[in-house]
Amino acid sequence: MNQGNGACLWISVPQQCPAPCNRYKHASCAHRGYVYLLGGREKSLLRDFWKYDVVCNEWTELPCYGEEAPEELEEHTIVEHQGFLYVFGGLQDSSYSNTKIPLWVFDTDKELWVNWSSEKDSLQGVTPANRKGHSAVKCGSTMYVYGGYVDMKGSSKDFWKYDFGEYCQLLLFGNYCFNYISCDPLDSKLWYQLCNAKTGPGPRHCHSAIAHGESMYLYGGLQGLREQKDLWHWNCTSQTWSCIKFHSGPSQLVGHSAVLFKDSMLIIGGGETLSSPQSCIWRFNLETHSWRKLALVPGSTTLYRVHHSSVGLGQSFQLSALNGIYFPNTSNIKNKLRPFKNKCQPSQPALHEQSIELQTLPMSGKKYLADFSFALKETKLKGSSLTFENLEAEKRKNSDVEEREDDILLHMPDVMLVLGGKPLQGHHAISVWQMTMA
């Protein structure tokens, strides 16, 4: 283990109403500078959906009702793809849940749930059953779902992939009338069950996983009642598993979270048991296959969490977020401090071929990036939220020239948020902790 010189700083971000209640076993993901949070458990299961503006430290409750929206969920997953959030699993175990494919899609532009029938009887072929405590990651245009706890079966080693494919392209045109769409989003043709190789991770739940390039990395979790401390690599191209050996690193962990940071996998919190949360942050270098335990900045708070969620924002966490993705032309933060002081001249990287094709589509109301800038000279934490220092913005606040909203995303500093988790510690509003690395 390489202790290294890196250190992390934890800062509590107080929340004011309206805000979601504190919770655990929820799911969250980041998209376009917002964090989306769904469901989980407080004293009972929750059926609510929230959007968090990281820059302004403001919550907005989104609709989560009707047949197209999910019911109360726990230990589910959320994956974002081209402006749509894919929610999978987490239903309460019942005969009712066995008749449904536990997949829902939310349109972040229209802020509504996509309407379709999810009854298994209407589909042909094999589709995944409801589960909890699984993992879901996105590699390219595919979502990989591994393991989870399946009712009456226990820990599962099922491995599924879901092809966004044609369905996502149809959604981008805003066509929700499935009588005229040949590719139903829940069509079993989009689900593929991968072979359960003898060399794979085996049955498990309460583990973590990330995607990096054409690879998926999976750590820890429970096999039945036994905690694990193994790290597995899935090659999406060759479709093979391999176990990564190491001599030192984190202990056996369950109920932890993982995020991608640059060329590393960060493991946050969790515990050797679900009743003994830890405060450690471990960094696994995906190139050198070495672990490093991150130290705390002197005086920083120690954070103990299990069954929380972690999301990363900024270019080091969202490595592919700026490639070919459009940003909406909205004015949600017109009257807030604008970025950014001492900007460098923008440079324009080569776009992927798929991105160029998307730009030629006549999609009204969408604004594409014309240039990119990747330098932020000064950032500063003001008050309790993530804001930016920009004295020049104050000088010209009456000017007709406004910085574009996508500048905020391009210049957002690298920051990781930990939301909720046990122990709940008596907070009514959800606990939000911000971590930055030196």
Tab-separated table of C-alpha atoms in Angstrom, residues 132-296:
chain	number	residue	atom	x	y	z
A	132	LYS	CA	-31.796	-5.267	-4.347
A	133	GLY	CA	-28.217	-4.411	-3.508
A	134	HIS	CA	-27.001	-5.062	-7.059
A	135	SER	CA	-24.654	-2.858	-9.071
A	136	ALA	CA	-25.295	-1.071	-12.373
A	137	VAL	CA	-22.746	0.792	-14.494
A	138	LYS	CA	-22.684	2.212	-18.013
A	139	CYS	CA	-20.058	1.251	-20.582
A	140	GLY	CA	-20.648	3.024	-23.873
A	141	SER	CA	-24.285	2.458	-24.823
A	142	THR	CA	-24.733	-0.533	-22.510
A	143	MET	CA	-25.780	-0.858	-18.877
A	144	TYR	CA	-24.290	-3.797	-16.962
A	145	VAL	CA	-26.212	-5.116	-13.949
A	146	TYR	CA	-24.508	-7.572	-11.616
A	147	GLY	CA	-25.737	-9.680	-8.731
A	148	GLY	CA	-28.079	-8.412	-6.054
A	149	TYR	CA	-30.338	-10.065	-3.522
A	150	VAL	CA	-33.250	-11.892	-5.157
A	151	ASP	CA	-36.277	-12.885	-3.100
A	152	MET	CA	-36.376	-16.574	-2.139
A	153	LYS	CA	-32.963	-17.127	-3.764
A	154	GLY	CA	-30.579	-14.942	-1.758
A	155	SER	CA	-27.378	-13.548	-3.271
A	156	SER	CA	-27.400	-13.800	-7.051
A	157	LYS	CA	-24.606	-14.112	-9.602
A	158	ASP	CA	-26.860	-13.068	-12.486
A	159	PHE	CA	-25.076	-10.807	-14.938
A	160	TRP	CA	-27.171	-8.794	-17.380
A	161	LYS	CA	-26.519	-6.157	-19.977
A	162	TYR	CA	-29.111	-3.711	-21.253
A	163	ASP	CA	-28.580	-2.118	-24.655
A	164	PHE	CA	-29.764	1.510	-24.741
A	165	GLY	CA	-29.275	1.428	-28.506
A	166	GLU	CA	-32.101	2.463	-30.791
A	167	TYR	CA	-34.496	3.161	-27.957
A	168	CYS	CA	-32.401	6.005	-26.630
A	169	GLN	CA	-32.169	7.605	-30.071
A	170	LEU	CA	-35.962	7.496	-30.343
A	171	LEU	CA	-36.326	9.065	-26.934
A	172	LEU	CA	-34.086	11.930	-27.970
A	173	PHE	CA	-36.754	12.946	-30.466
A	174	GLY	CA	-39.328	13.094	-27.695
A	175	ASN	CA	-41.535	10.367	-29.177
A	176	TYR	CA	-43.338	8.627	-26.336
A	177	CYS	CA	-46.159	7.089	-28.369
A	178	PHE	CA	-45.069	3.481	-28.355
A	179	ASN	CA	-47.733	2.439	-30.865
A	180	TYR	CA	-45.430	4.023	-33.445
A	181	ILE	CA	-42.116	2.853	-32.046
A	182	SER	CA	-40.785	-0.491	-33.177
A	183	CYS	CA	-38.370	-0.806	-30.271
A	184	ASP	CA	-40.060	-0.946	-26.861
A	185	PRO	CA	-37.693	0.142	-24.058
A	186	LEU	CA	-38.564	-2.943	-22.050
A	187	ASP	CA	-38.361	-5.297	-25.016
A	188	SER	CA	-36.554	-8.461	-23.968
A	189	LYS	CA	-34.406	-8.091	-27.086
A	190	LEU	CA	-32.624	-5.253	-25.303
A	191	TRP	CA	-31.797	-7.482	-22.318
A	192	TYR	CA	-29.045	-10.065	-22.598
A	193	GLN	CA	-28.014	-12.471	-19.867
A	194	LEU	CA	-24.275	-12.997	-19.872
A	195	CYS	CA	-22.780	-16.386	-19.161
A	196	ASN	CA	-22.016	-17.081	-15.523
A	197	ALA	CA	-18.347	-17.972	-15.892
A	198	LYS	CA	-16.729	-20.132	-13.242
A	199	THR	CA	-14.051	-17.482	-12.750
A	200	GLY	CA	-16.472	-14.625	-12.025
A	201	PRO	CA	-17.236	-12.903	-8.710
A	202	GLY	CA	-19.981	-15.374	-7.867
A	203	PRO	CA	-23.175	-14.577	-5.942
A	204	ARG	CA	-23.099	-11.283	-4.052
A	205	HIS	CA	-24.974	-8.153	-3.055
A	206	CYS	CA	-24.153	-4.905	-1.214
A	207	HIS	CA	-21.000	-4.583	-3.333
A	208	SER	CA	-19.810	-1.630	-5.437
A	209	ALA	CA	-18.833	-1.192	-9.079
A	210	ILE	CA	-17.530	1.463	-11.467
A	211	ALA	CA	-16.935	1.651	-15.214
A	212	HIS	CA	-13.752	2.916	-16.847
A	213	GLY	CA	-13.361	2.792	-20.600
A	214	GLU	CA	-14.326	-0.688	-21.763
A	215	SER	CA	-13.984	-2.170	-18.293
A	216	MET	CA	-16.012	-2.665	-15.137
A	217	TYR	CA	-14.487	-3.053	-11.670
A	218	LEU	CA	-16.371	-4.699	-8.799
A	219	TYR	CA	-15.355	-4.763	-5.135
A	220	GLY	CA	-16.468	-6.501	-1.943
A	221	GLY	CA	-20.040	-7.162	-0.872
A	222	LEU	CA	-21.780	-10.139	0.659
A	223	GLN	CA	-21.851	-13.730	-0.537
A	224	GLY	CA	-24.759	-14.966	1.485
A	225	LEU	CA	-23.692	-13.922	4.995
A	226	ARG	CA	-19.961	-13.756	4.267
A	227	GLU	CA	-18.276	-10.392	3.679
A	228	GLN	CA	-15.826	-10.196	0.766
A	229	LYS	CA	-12.639	-8.216	0.032
A	230	ASP	CA	-11.938	-9.220	-3.567
A	231	LEU	CA	-11.628	-6.992	-6.630
A	232	TRP	CA	-12.821	-8.147	-10.039
A	233	HIS	CA	-12.333	-6.777	-13.552
A	234	TRP	CA	-14.785	-7.319	-16.412
A	235	ASN	CA	-13.537	-6.699	-19.957
A	236	CYS	CA	-16.513	-5.530	-22.009
A	237	THR	CA	-14.730	-6.317	-25.284
A	238	SER	CA	-13.552	-9.869	-24.601
A	239	GLN	CA	-16.425	-10.477	-22.132
A	240	THR	CA	-14.161	-12.125	-19.583
A	241	TRP	CA	-13.674	-11.833	-15.830
A	242	SER	CA	-10.334	-11.645	-14.043
A	243	CYS	CA	-9.564	-11.334	-10.332
A	244	ILE	CA	-7.060	-8.613	-9.427
A	245	LYS	CA	-4.681	-9.808	-6.732
A	246	PHE	CA	-3.289	-7.443	-4.116
A	247	HIS	CA	-1.406	-7.856	-0.839
A	248	SER	CA	-2.657	-4.790	0.989
A	249	GLY	CA	-5.701	-2.589	0.685
A	250	PRO	CA	-9.162	-2.214	2.198
A	251	SER	CA	-10.643	-4.867	4.417
A	252	GLN	CA	-13.779	-6.804	3.596
A	253	LEU	CA	-16.492	-4.220	2.974
A	254	VAL	CA	-20.268	-4.138	2.581
A	255	GLY	CA	-22.626	-1.188	2.150
A	256	HIS	CA	-19.847	1.011	0.765
A	257	SER	CA	-19.841	3.178	-2.373
A	258	ALA	CA	-17.439	3.644	-5.264
A	259	VAL	CA	-16.789	6.428	-7.776
A	260	LEU	CA	-14.384	6.894	-10.657
A	261	PHE	CA	-11.758	9.606	-10.121
A	262	LYS	CA	-9.313	10.181	-12.990
A	263	ASP	CA	-7.606	6.811	-13.487
A	264	SER	CA	-8.614	5.489	-10.074
A	265	MET	CA	-11.463	3.822	-8.225
A	266	LEU	CA	-12.396	5.457	-4.911
A	267	ILE	CA	-13.968	3.264	-2.225
A	268	ILE	CA	-15.896	5.281	0.377
A	269	GLY	CA	-17.130	4.134	3.758
A	270	GLY	CA	-18.957	0.873	4.289
A	271	GLY	CA	-17.989	-1.563	7.004
A	272	GLU	CA	-16.790	-5.055	7.757
A	273	THR	CA	-20.391	-5.553	8.853
A	274	LEU	CA	-23.451	-3.411	8.205
A	275	SER	CA	-23.490	-2.408	11.885
A	276	SER	CA	-19.889	-1.139	11.958
A	277	PRO	CA	-19.394	1.704	9.455
A	278	GLN	CA	-15.859	2.852	8.665
A	279	SER	CA	-14.488	6.252	7.737
A	280	CYS	CA	-11.763	5.192	5.300
A	281	ILE	CA	-11.378	6.307	1.704
A	282	TRP	CA	-9.284	4.013	-0.457
A	283	ARG	CA	-7.932	4.806	-3.912
A	284	PHE	CA	-7.153	2.013	-6.367
A	285	ASN	CA	-4.986	3.009	-9.334
A	286	LEU	CA	-6.404	1.273	-12.394
A	287	GLU	CA	-3.076	1.531	-14.227
A	288	THR	CA	-0.646	0.306	-11.561
A	289	HIS	CA	-3.130	-1.894	-9.648
A	290	SER	CA	-2.010	-0.399	-6.346
A	291	TRP	CA	-4.052	0.730	-3.322
A	292	ARG	CA	-3.574	3.903	-1.326
A	293	LYS	CA	-5.434	4.927	1.799
A	294	LEU	CA	-6.208	8.641	1.679
A	295	ALA	CA	-5.215	10.650	4.710
A	296	LEU	CA	-7.352	13.393	6.235
